[in-house]
Amino acid sequence: MSDCIFCKIINGDFNTEFVYENEYAVVFRDINPKADTHLLVVPRKHVESLNELDDEFLLGKLMMTVKEAAKKAGLKSYRTVINTGKEAGQEVFHLHIHILAGSIKL
Ligand code: AMP
Ligand code: ZN
């Protein structure tokens, strides 16, 4: 998706640092952190939201990526959030999982 900010990040257009990455997803810091540590786990494949995801395998890989990225970031305790749809607060329509740790302002 050429007009998707997360696709551009995945493509390397903004030189965003990936704190973790694998075959299925990249993980980078949220630009407007709502916690001491606020990471976003983003599938390499463009999927608008959880409602458009029909790939159970990818869903499993994304959750494993949450765990692996949290471990790499030294987090033992963290909250995961998926906003689905505008009314629920989704702003970027490329599926992502928030990882929040420390003092959480949500
Ligand atoms: P959501 O509201 O669930 O769609 O979350 C989108 C998140 O993406 C927000 O927390 C934003 O702060 C974050 N965000 C938007 N643009 C960028 C960017 N260029 N780099 C990192 N995070 C971003
Ligand atoms: Zn995208």
PDB file of C-alpha atoms and ligand atoms in Angstrom:
ATOM      1  CA  MET A   1       0.000   0.000   0.000  1.00  0.00           C
ATOM      2  CA  SER A   2       1.800   3.094  -1.264  1.00  0.00           C
ATOM      3  CA  ASP A   3      -0.083   5.562   0.979  1.00  0.00           C
ATOM      4  CA  CYS A   4       0.277   3.562   4.194  1.00  0.00           C
ATOM      5  CA  ILE A   5       2.700   5.024   6.749  1.00  0.00           C
ATOM      6  CA  PHE A   6       3.534   1.619   8.247  1.00  0.00           C
ATOM      7  CA  CYS A   7       4.179   0.092   4.796  1.00  0.00           C
ATOM      8  CA  LYS A   8       6.590   2.990   4.184  1.00  0.00           C
ATOM      9  CA  ILE A   9       8.330   2.337   7.507  1.00  0.00           C
ATOM     10  CA  ILE A  10       8.618  -1.381   6.664  1.00  0.00           C
ATOM     11  CA  ASN A  11      10.010  -0.366   3.265  1.00  0.00           C
ATOM     12  CA  GLY A  12      12.725   1.651   5.011  1.00  0.00           C
ATOM     13  CA  ASP A  13      11.530   5.016   3.671  1.00  0.00           C
ATOM     14  CA  PHE A  14      12.060   6.803   7.025  1.00  0.00           C
ATOM     15  CA  ASN A  15      15.109   4.898   8.290  1.00  0.00           C
ATOM     16  CA  THR A  16      13.087   3.867  11.347  1.00  0.00           C
ATOM     17  CA  GLU A  17      15.119   1.750  13.754  1.00  0.00           C
ATOM     18  CA  PHE A  18      13.652  -1.714  14.242  1.00  0.00           C
ATOM     19  CA  VAL A  19      14.129  -2.894  17.810  1.00  0.00           C
ATOM     20  CA  TYR A  20      13.290  -6.404  16.610  1.00  0.00           C
ATOM     21  CA  GLU A  21      12.326  -7.980  13.290  1.00  0.00           C
ATOM     22  CA  ASN A  22      11.725 -11.385  11.759  1.00  0.00           C
ATOM     23  CA  GLU A  23      10.259 -12.865   8.572  1.00  0.00           C
ATOM     24  CA  TYR A  24       6.713 -11.826   9.492  1.00  0.00           C
ATOM     25  CA  ALA A  25       6.894  -8.552  11.375  1.00  0.00           C
ATOM     26  CA  VAL A  26       8.928  -5.540  12.372  1.00  0.00           C
ATOM     27  CA  VAL A  27       8.924  -3.871  15.788  1.00  0.00           C
ATOM     28  CA  PHE A  28       9.664  -0.189  16.333  1.00  0.00           C
ATOM     29  CA  ARG A  29       9.086   2.496  18.964  1.00  0.00           C
ATOM     30  CA  ASP A  30       5.824   4.414  18.924  1.00  0.00           C
ATOM     31  CA  ILE A  31       6.465   8.039  17.934  1.00  0.00           C
ATOM     32  CA  ASN A  32       4.040   9.261  20.638  1.00  0.00           C
ATOM     33  CA  PRO A  33       4.699   6.887  23.552  1.00  0.00           C
ATOM     34  CA  LYS A  34       1.890   6.246  26.043  1.00  0.00           C
ATOM     35  CA  ALA A  35       4.184   4.375  28.434  1.00  0.00           C
ATOM     36  CA  ASP A  36       7.852   4.261  29.483  1.00  0.00           C
ATOM     37  CA  THR A  37       8.289   1.625  26.795  1.00  0.00           C
ATOM     38  CA  HIS A  38       5.821   1.663  23.892  1.00  0.00           C
ATOM     39  CA  LEU A  39       6.535  -0.638  20.963  1.00  0.00           C
ATOM     40  CA  LEU A  40       4.497  -1.499  17.886  1.00  0.00           C
ATOM     41  CA  VAL A  41       4.516  -4.970  16.349  1.00  0.00           C
ATOM     42  CA  VAL A  42       3.609  -4.583  12.673  1.00  0.00           C
ATOM     43  CA  PRO A  43       3.152  -7.398  10.136  1.00  0.00           C
ATOM     44  CA  ARG A  44       5.188  -6.981   6.952  1.00  0.00           C
ATOM     45  CA  LYS A  45       2.029  -7.804   5.008  1.00  0.00           C
ATOM     46  CA  HIS A  46      -0.512  -4.956   4.751  1.00  0.00           C
ATOM     47  CA  VAL A  47      -3.723  -5.935   6.554  1.00  0.00           C
ATOM     48  CA  GLU A  48      -6.041  -3.055   7.482  1.00  0.00           C
ATOM     49  CA  SER A  49      -7.125  -4.288  10.890  1.00  0.00           C
ATOM     50  CA  LEU A  50      -7.858  -7.428  12.879  1.00  0.00           C
ATOM     51  CA  ASN A  51     -11.244  -7.535  11.126  1.00  0.00           C
ATOM     52  CA  GLU A  52      -9.518  -8.100   7.781  1.00  0.00           C
ATOM     53  CA  LEU A  53      -7.112 -10.768   9.093  1.00  0.00           C
ATOM     54  CA  ASP A  54      -8.003 -14.319   8.069  1.00  0.00           C
ATOM     55  CA  ASP A  55      -4.569 -15.862   8.478  1.00  0.00           C
ATOM     56  CA  GLU A  56      -4.378 -17.779  11.775  1.00  0.00           C
ATOM     57  CA  PHE A  57      -0.750 -18.658  11.131  1.00  0.00           C
ATOM     58  CA  LEU A  58       0.208 -14.979  10.833  1.00  0.00           C
ATOM     59  CA  LEU A  59      -1.779 -14.136  13.973  1.00  0.00           C
ATOM     60  CA  GLY A  60       0.217 -16.764  15.860  1.00  0.00           C
ATOM     61  CA  LYS A  61       3.490 -15.425  14.472  1.00  0.00           C
ATOM     62  CA  LEU A  62       2.529 -11.889  15.511  1.00  0.00           C
ATOM     63  CA  MET A  63       1.833 -12.969  19.096  1.00  0.00           C
ATOM     64  CA  MET A  64       5.125 -14.873  19.212  1.00  0.00           C
ATOM     65  CA  THR A  65       6.791 -11.708  17.905  1.00  0.00           C
ATOM     66  CA  VAL A  66       5.255  -9.757  20.810  1.00  0.00           C
ATOM     67  CA  LYS A  67       6.866 -12.191  23.231  1.00  0.00           C
ATOM     68  CA  GLU A  68      10.243 -12.180  21.466  1.00  0.00           C
ATOM     69  CA  ALA A  69      10.364  -8.370  21.153  1.00  0.00           C
ATOM     70  CA  ALA A  70       9.382  -7.935  24.812  1.00  0.00           C
ATOM     71  CA  LYS A  71      12.134 -10.308  25.850  1.00  0.00           C
ATOM     72  CA  LYS A  72      14.684  -8.491  23.701  1.00  0.00           C
ATOM     73  CA  ALA A  73      13.585  -5.168  25.233  1.00  0.00           C
ATOM     74  CA  GLY A  74      14.048  -6.646  28.715  1.00  0.00           C
ATOM     75  CA  LEU A  75      10.335  -6.522  29.551  1.00  0.00           C
ATOM     76  CA  LYS A  76       8.919  -9.144  31.884  1.00  0.00           C
ATOM     77  CA  SER A  77       5.622  -7.376  32.466  1.00  0.00           C
ATOM     78  CA  TYR A  78       3.748  -5.613  29.707  1.00  0.00           C
ATOM     79  CA  ARG A  79       0.292  -4.909  28.245  1.00  0.00           C
ATOM     80  CA  THR A  80      -0.710  -5.672  24.659  1.00  0.00           C
ATOM     81  CA  VAL A  81      -3.393  -3.652  22.880  1.00  0.00           C
ATOM     82  CA  ILE A  82      -4.995  -3.946  19.441  1.00  0.00           C
ATOM     83  CA  ASN A  83      -7.281  -1.082  18.432  1.00  0.00           C
ATOM     84  CA  THR A  84      -9.757  -2.241  15.793  1.00  0.00           C
ATOM     85  CA  GLY A  85     -11.777   0.423  13.989  1.00  0.00           C
ATOM     86  CA  LYS A  86     -11.919   4.210  14.204  1.00  0.00           C
ATOM     87  CA  GLU A  87     -14.356   4.339  17.124  1.00  0.00           C
ATOM     88  CA  ALA A  88     -11.994   2.155  19.162  1.00  0.00           C
ATOM     89  CA  GLY A  89      -9.114   4.555  18.518  1.00  0.00           C
ATOM     90  CA  GLN A  90      -7.434   2.959  15.506  1.00  0.00           C
ATOM     91  CA  GLU A  91      -5.537   5.727  13.697  1.00  0.00           C
ATOM     92  CA  VAL A  92      -3.249   3.742  11.422  1.00  0.00           C
ATOM     93  CA  PHE A  93      -5.095   1.242   9.233  1.00  0.00           C
ATOM     94  CA  HIS A  94      -2.313  -1.307   9.027  1.00  0.00           C
ATOM     95  CA  LEU A  95      -2.753  -3.938  11.724  1.00  0.00           C
ATOM     96  CA  HIS A  96      -0.425  -3.502  14.699  1.00  0.00           C
ATOM     97  CA  ILE A  97      -0.100  -4.683  18.273  1.00  0.00           C
ATOM     98  CA  HIS A  98       0.933  -2.182  20.938  1.00  0.00           C
ATOM     99  CA  ILE A  99       3.327  -3.337  23.666  1.00  0.00           C
ATOM    100  CA  LEU A 100       3.199  -1.046  26.698  1.00  0.00           C
ATOM    101  CA  ALA A 101       5.336  -1.307  29.805  1.00  0.00           C
ATOM    102  CA  GLY A 102       6.309   0.800  32.786  1.00  0.00           C
ATOM    103  CA  SER A 103       4.077   3.728  33.647  1.00  0.00           C
ATOM    104  CA  ILE A 104       1.162   3.323  31.210  1.00  0.00           C
ATOM    105  CA  LYS A 105      -0.958   6.381  30.330  1.00  0.00           C
ATOM    106  CA  LEU A 106      -3.839   4.568  28.654  1.00  0.00           C
TER     107      LEU A 106
HETATM  108  P1  AMP B   1      -3.566   3.095  16.683  1.00  0.00           P
HETATM  109  O1  AMP B   1      -4.220   4.286  17.330  1.00  0.00           O
HETATM  110  O2  AMP B   1      -3.821   1.823  17.404  1.00  0.00           O
HETATM  111  O3  AMP B   1      -3.862   3.034  15.208  1.00  0.00           O
HETATM  112  O4  AMP B   1      -2.010   3.323  16.867  1.00  0.00           O
HETATM  113  C1  AMP B   1      -1.223   3.991  15.928  1.00  0.00           C
HETATM  114  C2  AMP B   1       0.036   4.365  16.644  1.00  0.00           C
HETATM  115  O5  AMP B   1       1.021   4.644  15.673  1.00  0.00           O
HETATM  116  C3  AMP B   1      -0.098   5.615  17.517  1.00  0.00           C
HETATM  117  O6  AMP B   1       0.227   5.284  18.865  1.00  0.00           O
HETATM  118  C4  AMP B   1       0.914   6.585  16.907  1.00  0.00           C
HETATM  119  O7  AMP B   1       1.606   7.341  17.883  1.00  0.00           O
HETATM  120  C5  AMP B   1       1.845   5.654  16.159  1.00  0.00           C
HETATM  121  N1  AMP B   1       2.526   6.226  15.006  1.00  0.00           N
HETATM  122  C6  AMP B   1       1.982   6.954  13.999  1.00  0.00           C
HETATM  123  N2  AMP B   1       2.921   7.286  13.097  1.00  0.00           N
HETATM  124  C7  AMP B   1       4.082   6.733  13.536  1.00  0.00           C
HETATM  125  C8  AMP B   1       5.422   6.729  13.060  1.00  0.00           C
HETATM  126  N3  AMP B   1       5.761   7.355  11.928  1.00  0.00           N
HETATM  127  N4  AMP B   1       6.365   6.077  13.774  1.00  0.00           N
HETATM  128  C9  AMP B   1       6.046   5.449  14.927  1.00  0.00           C
HETATM  129  N5  AMP B   1       4.800   5.415  15.431  1.00  0.00           N
HETATM  130  C10 AMP B   1       3.836   6.058  14.756  1.00  0.00           C
HETATM  131 ZN    ZN B   2       0.394  -0.843   5.266  1.00  0.00          ZN
END
